[in-house]
């Protein structure tokens, strides 16, 4: 999608503080962090929202979830049992989604957090 912000980050056309990449997904720091650690994990394939996901996208969504604790810990999050993390996906207008390319928010670090609207 030529007019999609996250597709442009994936293509290297817009800079981002990247923390992870593989064939299927990319992770980078959120530009406006709501917690001491705030990463976004995006699939490399453009999918607008979670409601648009098709069976071919299911594996990468699982990978995005599964890698979240590791990326949080590698980027300053505290591990369990004292630490932890929060994963959030906003879907559509009522979900508070602003960028229409599926992304998982990964929030971590010592509280209090500035917080998201959840
Ligand atoms: P959402 O409201 O779930 O669509 O979240 C979009 C997120 O993208 C917000 O937390 C923004 O701070 C973040 N964001 C917007 N532009 C950029 C950018 N250029 N690089 C990194 N994160 C961004
Ligand atoms: Zn996109």
Short mmCIF file of N, CA, C and O and ligand atoms in Angstrom, two decimals:
data_model
loop_
_atom_site.label_atom_id
_atom_site.label_comp_id
_atom_site.label_asym_id
_atom_site.label_seq_id
_atom_site.Cartn_x
_atom_site.Cartn_y
_atom_site.Cartn_z
N UNK A 1 0.86 -1.20 0.00
CA UNK A 1 0.00 0.00 0.00
C UNK A 1 0.89 1.24 0.00
O UNK A 1 1.60 1.50 0.96
N UNK A 2 0.85 2.02 -1.07
CA UNK A 2 1.79 3.12 -1.24
C UNK A 2 1.54 4.26 -0.25
O UNK A 2 2.46 5.01 0.06
N UNK A 3 0.32 4.41 0.25
CA UNK A 3 0.04 5.53 1.15
C UNK A 3 -0.04 5.10 2.61
O UNK A 3 -0.55 5.84 3.44
N UNK A 4 0.47 3.92 2.92
CA UNK A 4 0.40 3.40 4.30
C UNK A 4 1.71 3.71 5.03
O UNK A 4 2.79 3.34 4.57
N UNK A 5 1.59 4.36 6.19
CA UNK A 5 2.77 4.75 6.97
C UNK A 5 3.64 3.54 7.32
O UNK A 5 4.87 3.58 7.16
N UNK A 6 3.03 2.47 7.80
CA UNK A 6 3.84 1.33 8.23
C UNK A 6 4.42 0.58 7.03
O UNK A 6 5.51 0.03 7.13
N UNK A 7 3.72 0.55 5.90
CA UNK A 7 4.34 -0.03 4.69
C UNK A 7 5.56 0.78 4.29
O UNK A 7 6.57 0.21 3.83
N UNK A 8 5.52 2.10 4.48
CA UNK A 8 6.68 2.94 4.14
C UNK A 8 7.83 2.66 5.10
O UNK A 8 9.00 2.65 4.69
N UNK A 9 7.54 2.43 6.38
CA UNK A 9 8.60 2.06 7.33
C UNK A 9 9.19 0.71 6.94
O UNK A 9 10.41 0.51 6.92
N UNK A 10 8.32 -0.25 6.59
CA UNK A 10 8.79 -1.59 6.17
C UNK A 10 9.69 -1.48 4.94
O UNK A 10 10.71 -2.16 4.82
N UNK A 11 9.33 -0.58 4.02
CA UNK A 11 10.10 -0.40 2.79
C UNK A 11 11.36 0.43 3.00
O UNK A 11 12.16 0.60 2.07
N UNK A 12 11.54 0.99 4.20
CA UNK A 12 12.70 1.81 4.48
C UNK A 12 12.57 3.24 3.96
O UNK A 12 13.55 3.99 3.94
N UNK A 13 11.37 3.63 3.58
CA UNK A 13 11.16 4.98 3.03
C UNK A 13 10.98 6.02 4.13
O UNK A 13 11.17 7.21 3.90
N UNK A 14 10.59 5.56 5.33
CA UNK A 14 10.46 6.43 6.50
C UNK A 14 11.29 5.77 7.60
O UNK A 14 11.18 4.56 7.81
N UNK A 15 12.14 6.55 8.29
CA UNK A 15 12.99 5.94 9.31
C UNK A 15 12.21 5.50 10.54
O UNK A 15 11.17 6.08 10.87
N UNK A 16 12.72 4.47 11.19
CA UNK A 16 12.14 4.01 12.46
C UNK A 16 13.27 3.40 13.27
O UNK A 16 14.28 2.98 12.72
N UNK A 17 13.08 3.40 14.58
CA UNK A 17 14.07 2.78 15.47
C UNK A 17 13.76 1.28 15.56
O UNK A 17 13.10 0.81 16.47
N UNK A 18 14.27 0.56 14.58
CA UNK A 18 13.94 -0.85 14.43
C UNK A 18 14.64 -1.69 15.49
O UNK A 18 15.80 -1.45 15.82
N UNK A 19 13.92 -2.68 16.03
CA UNK A 19 14.51 -3.57 17.03
C UNK A 19 14.50 -5.03 16.59
O UNK A 19 15.20 -5.86 17.18
N UNK A 20 13.73 -5.38 15.56
CA UNK A 20 13.65 -6.77 15.12
C UNK A 20 13.12 -6.82 13.69
O UNK A 20 12.24 -6.03 13.34
N UNK A 21 13.62 -7.75 12.91
CA UNK A 21 13.07 -8.00 11.58
C UNK A 21 13.29 -9.45 11.21
O UNK A 21 14.33 -10.03 11.50
N UNK A 22 12.29 -10.06 10.60
CA UNK A 22 12.48 -11.34 9.93
C UNK A 22 11.67 -11.32 8.63
O UNK A 22 11.22 -10.25 8.20
N UNK A 23 11.48 -12.46 8.01
CA UNK A 23 10.81 -12.49 6.70
C UNK A 23 9.36 -12.01 6.79
O UNK A 23 8.80 -11.52 5.80
N UNK A 24 8.77 -12.16 7.96
CA UNK A 24 7.33 -11.94 8.09
C UNK A 24 6.93 -10.66 8.82
O UNK A 24 5.80 -10.20 8.69
N UNK A 25 7.83 -10.12 9.62
CA UNK A 25 7.41 -9.00 10.48
C UNK A 25 8.58 -8.10 10.84
O UNK A 25 9.75 -8.45 10.68
N UNK A 26 8.20 -6.91 11.34
CA UNK A 26 9.17 -5.90 11.73
C UNK A 26 8.71 -5.34 13.07
O UNK A 26 7.50 -5.22 13.32
N UNK A 27 9.66 -4.97 13.94
CA UNK A 27 9.32 -4.33 15.21
C UNK A 27 10.18 -3.09 15.37
O UNK A 27 11.36 -3.09 15.02
N UNK A 28 9.56 -2.03 15.90
CA UNK A 28 10.27 -0.75 16.08
C UNK A 28 9.64 0.00 17.24
O UNK A 28 8.52 -0.30 17.67
N UNK A 29 10.37 1.01 17.72
CA UNK A 29 9.87 1.83 18.83
C UNK A 29 8.73 2.72 18.36
O UNK A 29 8.83 3.35 17.29
N UNK A 30 7.68 2.81 19.18
CA UNK A 30 6.62 3.77 18.92
C UNK A 30 7.19 5.18 19.06
O UNK A 30 7.93 5.47 19.99
N UNK A 31 6.79 6.07 18.15
CA UNK A 31 7.34 7.43 18.12
C UNK A 31 6.82 8.27 19.30
O UNK A 31 7.42 9.28 19.65
N UNK A 32 5.73 7.85 19.90
CA UNK A 32 5.10 8.60 21.00
C UNK A 32 4.81 7.63 22.14
O UNK A 32 3.65 7.26 22.39
N UNK A 33 5.86 7.19 22.86
CA UNK A 33 5.70 6.07 23.78
C UNK A 33 4.75 6.36 24.94
O UNK A 33 4.81 7.43 25.55
N UNK A 34 3.90 5.39 25.24
CA UNK A 34 2.95 5.49 26.34
C UNK A 34 3.45 4.77 27.58
O UNK A 34 2.75 4.72 28.60
N UNK A 35 4.64 4.19 27.52
CA UNK A 35 5.25 3.46 28.63
C UNK A 35 6.76 3.53 28.43
O UNK A 35 7.23 3.88 27.34
N UNK A 36 7.56 3.20 29.47
CA UNK A 36 9.02 3.25 29.31
C UNK A 36 9.52 2.44 28.12
O UNK A 36 10.49 2.82 27.46
N UNK A 37 8.87 1.32 27.84
CA UNK A 37 9.14 0.53 26.63
C UNK A 37 7.84 0.49 25.83
O UNK A 37 6.79 0.10 26.38
N UNK A 38 7.86 0.95 24.61
CA UNK A 38 6.65 0.91 23.77
C UNK A 38 7.09 0.58 22.36
O UNK A 38 7.60 1.42 21.63
N UNK A 39 6.88 -0.68 22.00
CA UNK A 39 7.25 -1.17 20.67
C UNK A 39 5.99 -1.43 19.86
O UNK A 39 4.91 -1.66 20.42
N UNK A 40 6.15 -1.42 18.55
CA UNK A 40 5.08 -1.85 17.64
C UNK A 40 5.62 -3.01 16.81
O UNK A 40 6.75 -2.95 16.33
N UNK A 41 4.82 -4.06 16.69
CA UNK A 41 5.18 -5.19 15.84
C UNK A 41 4.18 -5.21 14.69
O UNK A 41 2.96 -5.21 14.93
N UNK A 42 4.69 -5.23 13.46
CA UNK A 42 3.80 -5.18 12.29
C UNK A 42 4.12 -6.33 11.34
O UNK A 42 5.29 -6.69 11.16
N UNK A 43 3.09 -6.90 10.71
CA UNK A 43 3.36 -7.88 9.64
C UNK A 43 3.87 -7.14 8.41
O UNK A 43 3.47 -6.00 8.14
N UNK A 44 4.75 -7.78 7.64
CA UNK A 44 5.26 -7.13 6.42
C UNK A 44 4.20 -7.04 5.34
O UNK A 44 4.25 -6.16 4.48
N UNK A 45 3.24 -7.93 5.37
CA UNK A 45 2.11 -7.87 4.43
C UNK A 45 1.10 -6.86 4.93
O UNK A 45 0.74 -6.87 6.11
N UNK A 46 0.64 -5.99 4.04
CA UNK A 46 -0.35 -5.00 4.44
C UNK A 46 -1.70 -5.66 4.71
O UNK A 46 -2.30 -6.25 3.80
N UNK A 47 -2.16 -5.53 5.94
CA UNK A 47 -3.52 -5.92 6.33
C UNK A 47 -4.03 -4.74 7.15
O UNK A 47 -3.36 -4.30 8.09
N UNK A 48 -5.19 -4.20 6.80
CA UNK A 48 -5.62 -2.93 7.41
C UNK A 48 -5.96 -3.08 8.89
O UNK A 48 -5.53 -2.27 9.71
N UNK A 49 -6.75 -4.09 9.22
CA UNK A 49 -7.19 -4.25 10.62
C UNK A 49 -7.27 -5.73 10.97
O UNK A 49 -7.28 -6.60 10.07
N UNK A 50 -7.43 -6.01 12.25
CA UNK A 50 -7.60 -7.40 12.68
C UNK A 50 -8.85 -8.01 12.05
O UNK A 50 -8.90 -9.22 11.81
N UNK A 51 -9.83 -7.17 11.76
CA UNK A 51 -11.07 -7.67 11.16
C UNK A 51 -10.88 -8.05 9.69
O UNK A 51 -11.78 -8.66 9.10
N UNK A 52 -9.76 -7.70 9.09
CA UNK A 52 -9.48 -8.02 7.69
C UNK A 52 -8.55 -9.22 7.54
O UNK A 52 -8.18 -9.58 6.43
N UNK A 53 -8.15 -9.80 8.67
CA UNK A 53 -7.19 -10.91 8.63
C UNK A 53 -7.82 -12.12 7.94
O UNK A 53 -8.98 -12.45 8.16
N UNK A 54 -7.03 -12.77 7.09
CA UNK A 54 -7.49 -14.00 6.43
C UNK A 54 -6.62 -15.17 6.93
O UNK A 54 -5.61 -14.95 7.60
N UNK A 55 -7.01 -16.40 6.62
CA UNK A 55 -6.26 -17.54 7.16
C UNK A 55 -4.75 -17.48 6.88
O UNK A 55 -3.95 -17.89 7.73
N UNK A 56 -4.36 -16.93 5.74
CA UNK A 56 -2.93 -16.86 5.42
C UNK A 56 -2.16 -15.94 6.37
O UNK A 56 -0.93 -16.03 6.46
N UNK A 57 -2.85 -15.05 7.08
CA UNK A 57 -2.20 -14.12 7.99
C UNK A 57 -2.08 -14.66 9.41
O UNK A 57 -1.42 -14.06 10.26
N UNK A 58 -2.74 -15.78 9.69
CA UNK A 58 -2.86 -16.23 11.08
C UNK A 58 -1.51 -16.61 11.69
O UNK A 58 -1.25 -16.32 12.86
N UNK A 59 -0.65 -17.20 10.90
CA UNK A 59 0.64 -17.64 11.45
C UNK A 59 1.47 -16.45 11.89
O UNK A 59 2.10 -16.48 12.97
N UNK A 60 1.51 -15.39 11.09
CA UNK A 60 2.34 -14.24 11.47
C UNK A 60 1.75 -13.54 12.68
O UNK A 60 2.50 -13.05 13.54
N UNK A 61 0.45 -13.51 12.82
CA UNK A 61 -0.15 -12.92 14.02
C UNK A 61 0.28 -13.71 15.26
O UNK A 61 0.57 -13.13 16.31
N UNK A 62 0.33 -15.01 15.14
CA UNK A 62 0.81 -15.83 16.25
C UNK A 62 2.26 -15.54 16.57
O UNK A 62 2.65 -15.45 17.73
N UNK A 63 3.07 -15.36 15.53
CA UNK A 63 4.49 -15.04 15.74
C UNK A 63 4.64 -13.68 16.43
O UNK A 63 5.52 -13.50 17.28
N UNK A 64 3.82 -12.72 16.04
CA UNK A 64 3.87 -11.38 16.66
C UNK A 64 3.59 -11.48 18.15
O UNK A 64 4.26 -10.85 18.97
N UNK A 65 2.60 -12.27 18.52
CA UNK A 65 2.28 -12.45 19.94
C UNK A 65 3.43 -13.16 20.66
O UNK A 65 3.84 -12.76 21.75
N UNK A 66 3.92 -14.21 20.03
CA UNK A 66 4.89 -15.06 20.71
C UNK A 66 6.22 -14.35 20.96
O UNK A 66 6.90 -14.65 21.95
N UNK A 67 6.58 -13.41 20.10
CA UNK A 67 7.88 -12.75 20.26
C UNK A 67 7.80 -11.53 21.18
O UNK A 67 8.83 -11.00 21.60
N UNK A 68 6.60 -11.10 21.53
CA UNK A 68 6.43 -9.87 22.31
C UNK A 68 7.20 -9.89 23.64
O UNK A 68 7.91 -8.92 23.95
N UNK A 69 7.11 -10.94 24.46
CA UNK A 69 7.86 -10.93 25.72
C UNK A 69 9.37 -10.81 25.51
O UNK A 69 10.06 -10.11 26.25
N UNK A 70 9.88 -11.48 24.50
CA UNK A 70 11.32 -11.42 24.23
C UNK A 70 11.74 -10.00 23.83
O UNK A 70 12.74 -9.47 24.33
N UNK A 71 10.98 -9.38 22.94
CA UNK A 71 11.35 -8.03 22.49
C UNK A 71 11.21 -7.03 23.63
O UNK A 71 12.02 -6.11 23.75
N UNK A 72 10.19 -7.18 24.48
CA UNK A 72 10.05 -6.29 25.63
C UNK A 72 11.28 -6.41 26.53
O UNK A 72 11.87 -5.40 26.94
N UNK A 73 11.68 -7.63 26.82
CA UNK A 73 12.83 -7.84 27.71
C UNK A 73 14.12 -7.32 27.08
O UNK A 73 14.97 -6.72 27.76
N UNK A 74 14.29 -7.52 25.79
CA UNK A 74 15.52 -7.08 25.11
C UNK A 74 15.62 -5.56 25.03
O UNK A 74 16.70 -5.02 24.79
N UNK A 75 14.49 -4.87 25.23
CA UNK A 75 14.49 -3.43 25.05
C UNK A 75 14.20 -2.67 26.34
O UNK A 75 13.75 -1.53 26.31
N UNK A 76 14.47 -3.32 27.46
CA UNK A 76 14.41 -2.62 28.74
C UNK A 76 13.27 -3.03 29.65
O UNK A 76 13.19 -2.55 30.78
N UNK A 77 12.37 -3.88 29.16
CA UNK A 77 11.29 -4.36 30.01
C UNK A 77 11.81 -5.32 31.06
O UNK A 77 12.84 -5.98 30.86
N UNK A 78 11.11 -5.39 32.19
CA UNK A 78 11.51 -6.29 33.26
C UNK A 78 10.78 -7.61 33.08
O UNK A 78 9.60 -7.64 32.74
N UNK A 79 11.50 -8.68 33.33
CA UNK A 79 10.91 -10.00 33.14
C UNK A 79 10.09 -10.42 34.36
O UNK A 79 10.21 -9.84 35.45
N UNK A 80 9.29 -11.44 34.20
CA UNK A 80 8.52 -12.00 35.30
C UNK A 80 9.48 -12.66 36.31
O UNK A 80 10.58 -13.02 35.92
N UNK A 81 9.11 -12.75 37.56
CA UNK A 81 7.77 -12.52 38.11
C UNK A 81 7.48 -11.07 38.48
O UNK A 81 6.34 -10.72 38.70
N UNK A 82 8.50 -10.21 38.58
CA UNK A 82 8.24 -8.84 39.04
C UNK A 82 7.83 -7.92 37.89
O UNK A 82 7.10 -6.96 38.10
N UNK A 83 8.36 -8.17 36.70
CA UNK A 83 8.07 -7.31 35.56
C UNK A 83 6.86 -7.80 34.80
O UNK A 83 5.87 -8.22 35.38
N UNK A 84 6.96 -7.74 33.49
CA UNK A 84 5.85 -8.17 32.65
C UNK A 84 5.66 -7.19 31.51
O UNK A 84 6.53 -6.35 31.23
N UNK A 85 4.55 -7.31 30.83
CA UNK A 85 4.30 -6.47 29.67
C UNK A 85 2.81 -6.48 29.37
O UNK A 85 2.05 -7.26 29.96
N UNK A 86 2.44 -5.58 28.49
CA UNK A 86 1.06 -5.51 28.04
C UNK A 86 1.07 -5.52 26.53
O UNK A 86 1.87 -4.81 25.91
N UNK A 87 0.21 -6.33 25.92
CA UNK A 87 0.07 -6.33 24.46
C UNK A 87 -1.34 -5.85 24.13
O UNK A 87 -2.31 -6.28 24.75
N UNK A 88 -1.41 -4.93 23.16
CA UNK A 88 -2.68 -4.28 22.81
C UNK A 88 -2.78 -4.19 21.29
O UNK A 88 -1.80 -3.84 20.63
N UNK A 89 -3.96 -4.50 20.76
CA UNK A 89 -4.20 -4.21 19.34
C UNK A 89 -5.49 -3.41 19.23
O UNK A 89 -6.55 -3.88 19.66
N UNK A 90 -5.40 -2.21 18.71
CA UNK A 90 -6.56 -1.37 18.49
C UNK A 90 -7.15 -1.70 17.12
O UNK A 90 -6.42 -1.85 16.15
N UNK A 91 -8.47 -1.81 17.06
CA UNK A 91 -9.13 -2.25 15.82
C UNK A 91 -10.26 -1.28 15.47
O UNK A 91 -11.28 -1.22 16.17
N UNK A 92 -10.05 -0.52 14.40
CA UNK A 92 -11.09 0.36 13.89
C UNK A 92 -11.33 1.58 14.76
O UNK A 92 -10.67 1.78 15.79
N UNK A 93 -12.27 2.43 14.34
CA UNK A 93 -12.52 3.69 15.06
C UNK A 93 -12.89 3.48 16.52
O UNK A 93 -12.34 4.15 17.41
N UNK A 94 -13.78 2.57 16.83
CA UNK A 94 -14.17 2.36 18.23
C UNK A 94 -13.03 1.75 19.03
O UNK A 94 -12.99 1.88 20.26
N UNK A 95 -12.11 1.07 18.36
CA UNK A 95 -10.95 0.51 19.03
C UNK A 95 -9.81 1.51 19.19
O UNK A 95 -8.79 1.19 19.77
N UNK A 96 -9.98 2.70 18.61
CA UNK A 96 -8.93 3.72 18.74
C UNK A 96 -7.79 3.56 17.76
O UNK A 96 -6.72 4.11 17.96
N UNK A 97 -8.01 2.80 16.66
CA UNK A 97 -6.94 2.60 15.69
C UNK A 97 -6.72 3.86 14.86
O UNK A 97 -7.68 4.46 14.37
N UNK A 98 -5.45 4.25 14.75
CA UNK A 98 -5.10 5.45 13.97
C UNK A 98 -4.35 5.10 12.69
O UNK A 98 -4.48 5.80 11.69
N UNK A 99 -3.53 4.06 12.75
CA UNK A 99 -2.78 3.63 11.57
C UNK A 99 -3.39 2.32 11.08
O UNK A 99 -3.40 1.32 11.82
N UNK A 100 -3.86 2.34 9.84
CA UNK A 100 -4.61 1.18 9.33
C UNK A 100 -3.70 0.18 8.62
O UNK A 100 -3.83 -0.11 7.43
N UNK A 101 -2.75 -0.33 9.40
CA UNK A 101 -1.90 -1.48 9.06
C UNK A 101 -1.77 -2.22 10.39
O UNK A 101 -1.26 -1.63 11.36
N UNK A 102 -2.24 -3.45 10.43
CA UNK A 102 -2.27 -4.21 11.70
C UNK A 102 -0.97 -4.06 12.47
O UNK A 102 0.11 -4.20 11.89
N UNK A 103 -1.07 -3.77 13.75
CA UNK A 103 0.12 -3.66 14.59
C UNK A 103 -0.22 -4.02 16.03
O UNK A 103 -1.31 -3.72 16.51
N UNK A 104 0.75 -4.65 16.67
CA UNK A 104 0.63 -5.02 18.08
C UNK A 104 1.46 -4.03 18.90
O UNK A 104 2.65 -3.86 18.64
N UNK A 105 0.82 -3.37 19.85
CA UNK A 105 1.55 -2.53 20.79
C UNK A 105 2.13 -3.43 21.87
O UNK A 105 1.42 -4.28 22.42
N UNK A 106 3.39 -3.22 22.21
CA UNK A 106 4.05 -3.95 23.30
C UNK A 106 4.53 -2.91 24.30
O UNK A 106 5.41 -2.10 24.00
N UNK A 107 3.92 -2.92 25.47
CA UNK A 107 4.22 -1.91 26.50
C UNK A 107 4.83 -2.60 27.70
O UNK A 107 4.34 -3.65 28.14
N UNK A 108 5.88 -1.99 28.25
CA UNK A 108 6.56 -2.60 29.39
C UNK A 108 7.35 -1.54 30.13
O UNK A 108 7.43 -0.39 29.70
N UNK A 109 7.95 -1.95 31.24
CA UNK A 109 8.74 -1.04 32.06
C UNK A 109 8.02 -0.69 33.34
O UNK A 109 6.81 -0.92 33.49
N UNK A 110 8.79 -0.13 34.22
CA UNK A 110 8.26 0.17 35.55
C UNK A 110 7.14 1.20 35.47
O UNK A 110 7.24 2.19 34.74
N UNK A 111 6.07 0.96 36.24
CA UNK A 111 4.97 1.92 36.29
C UNK A 111 5.27 3.03 37.29
O UNK A 111 6.12 2.85 38.16
N UNK A 112 4.61 4.20 37.22
CA UNK A 112 3.42 4.47 36.40
C UNK A 112 3.76 4.75 34.94
O UNK A 112 4.85 5.20 34.61
N UNK A 113 2.78 4.47 34.06
CA UNK A 113 2.88 4.75 32.63
C UNK A 113 1.98 5.93 32.30
O UNK A 113 0.96 6.14 32.97
N UNK A 114 2.35 6.63 31.27
CA UNK A 114 1.46 7.67 30.77
C UNK A 114 0.15 7.05 30.32
O UNK A 114 -0.93 7.61 30.48
N UNK A 115 0.26 5.86 29.76
CA UNK A 115 -0.93 5.06 29.47
C UNK A 115 -1.55 5.31 28.13
O UNK A 115 -1.31 6.31 27.47
N UNK A 116 -2.32 4.33 27.69
CA UNK A 116 -3.14 4.43 26.48
C UNK A 116 -4.58 4.51 26.95
O UNK A 116 -4.88 4.30 28.12
N UNK A 117 -5.47 4.77 26.05
CA UNK A 117 -6.89 4.92 26.40
C UNK A 117 -7.56 3.55 26.56
O UNK A 117 -8.52 3.24 25.86
N UNK A 118 -7.03 2.74 27.41
CA UNK A 118 -7.62 1.42 27.70
C UNK A 118 -7.57 1.15 29.20
O UNK A 118 -6.73 1.73 29.89
P1 LIG B 1 -2.97 2.93 16.81
O1 LIG B 1 -3.70 4.06 17.49
O2 LIG B 1 -3.18 1.61 17.48
O3 LIG B 1 -3.24 2.89 15.33
O4 LIG B 1 -1.45 3.24 17.04
C1 LIG B 1 -0.62 3.89 16.11
C2 LIG B 1 0.68 4.12 16.80
O5 LIG B 1 1.65 4.47 15.81
C3 LIG B 1 0.67 5.29 17.81
O6 LIG B 1 1.02 4.78 19.10
C4 LIG B 1 1.69 6.27 17.26
O7 LIG B 1 2.45 6.90 18.28
C5 LIG B 1 2.54 5.38 16.39
N1 LIG B 1 3.24 6.04 15.29
C6 LIG B 1 2.75 6.96 14.44
N2 LIG B 1 3.68 7.33 13.53
C7 LIG B 1 4.80 6.62 13.84
C8 LIG B 1 6.12 6.56 13.28
N3 LIG B 1 6.49 7.29 12.21
N4 LIG B 1 7.02 5.72 13.86
C9 LIG B 1 6.68 4.99 14.93
N5 LIG B 1 5.45 4.99 15.50
C10 LIG B 1 4.52 5.80 14.96
ZN1 LIG B 2 0.58 -1.04 5.25
#
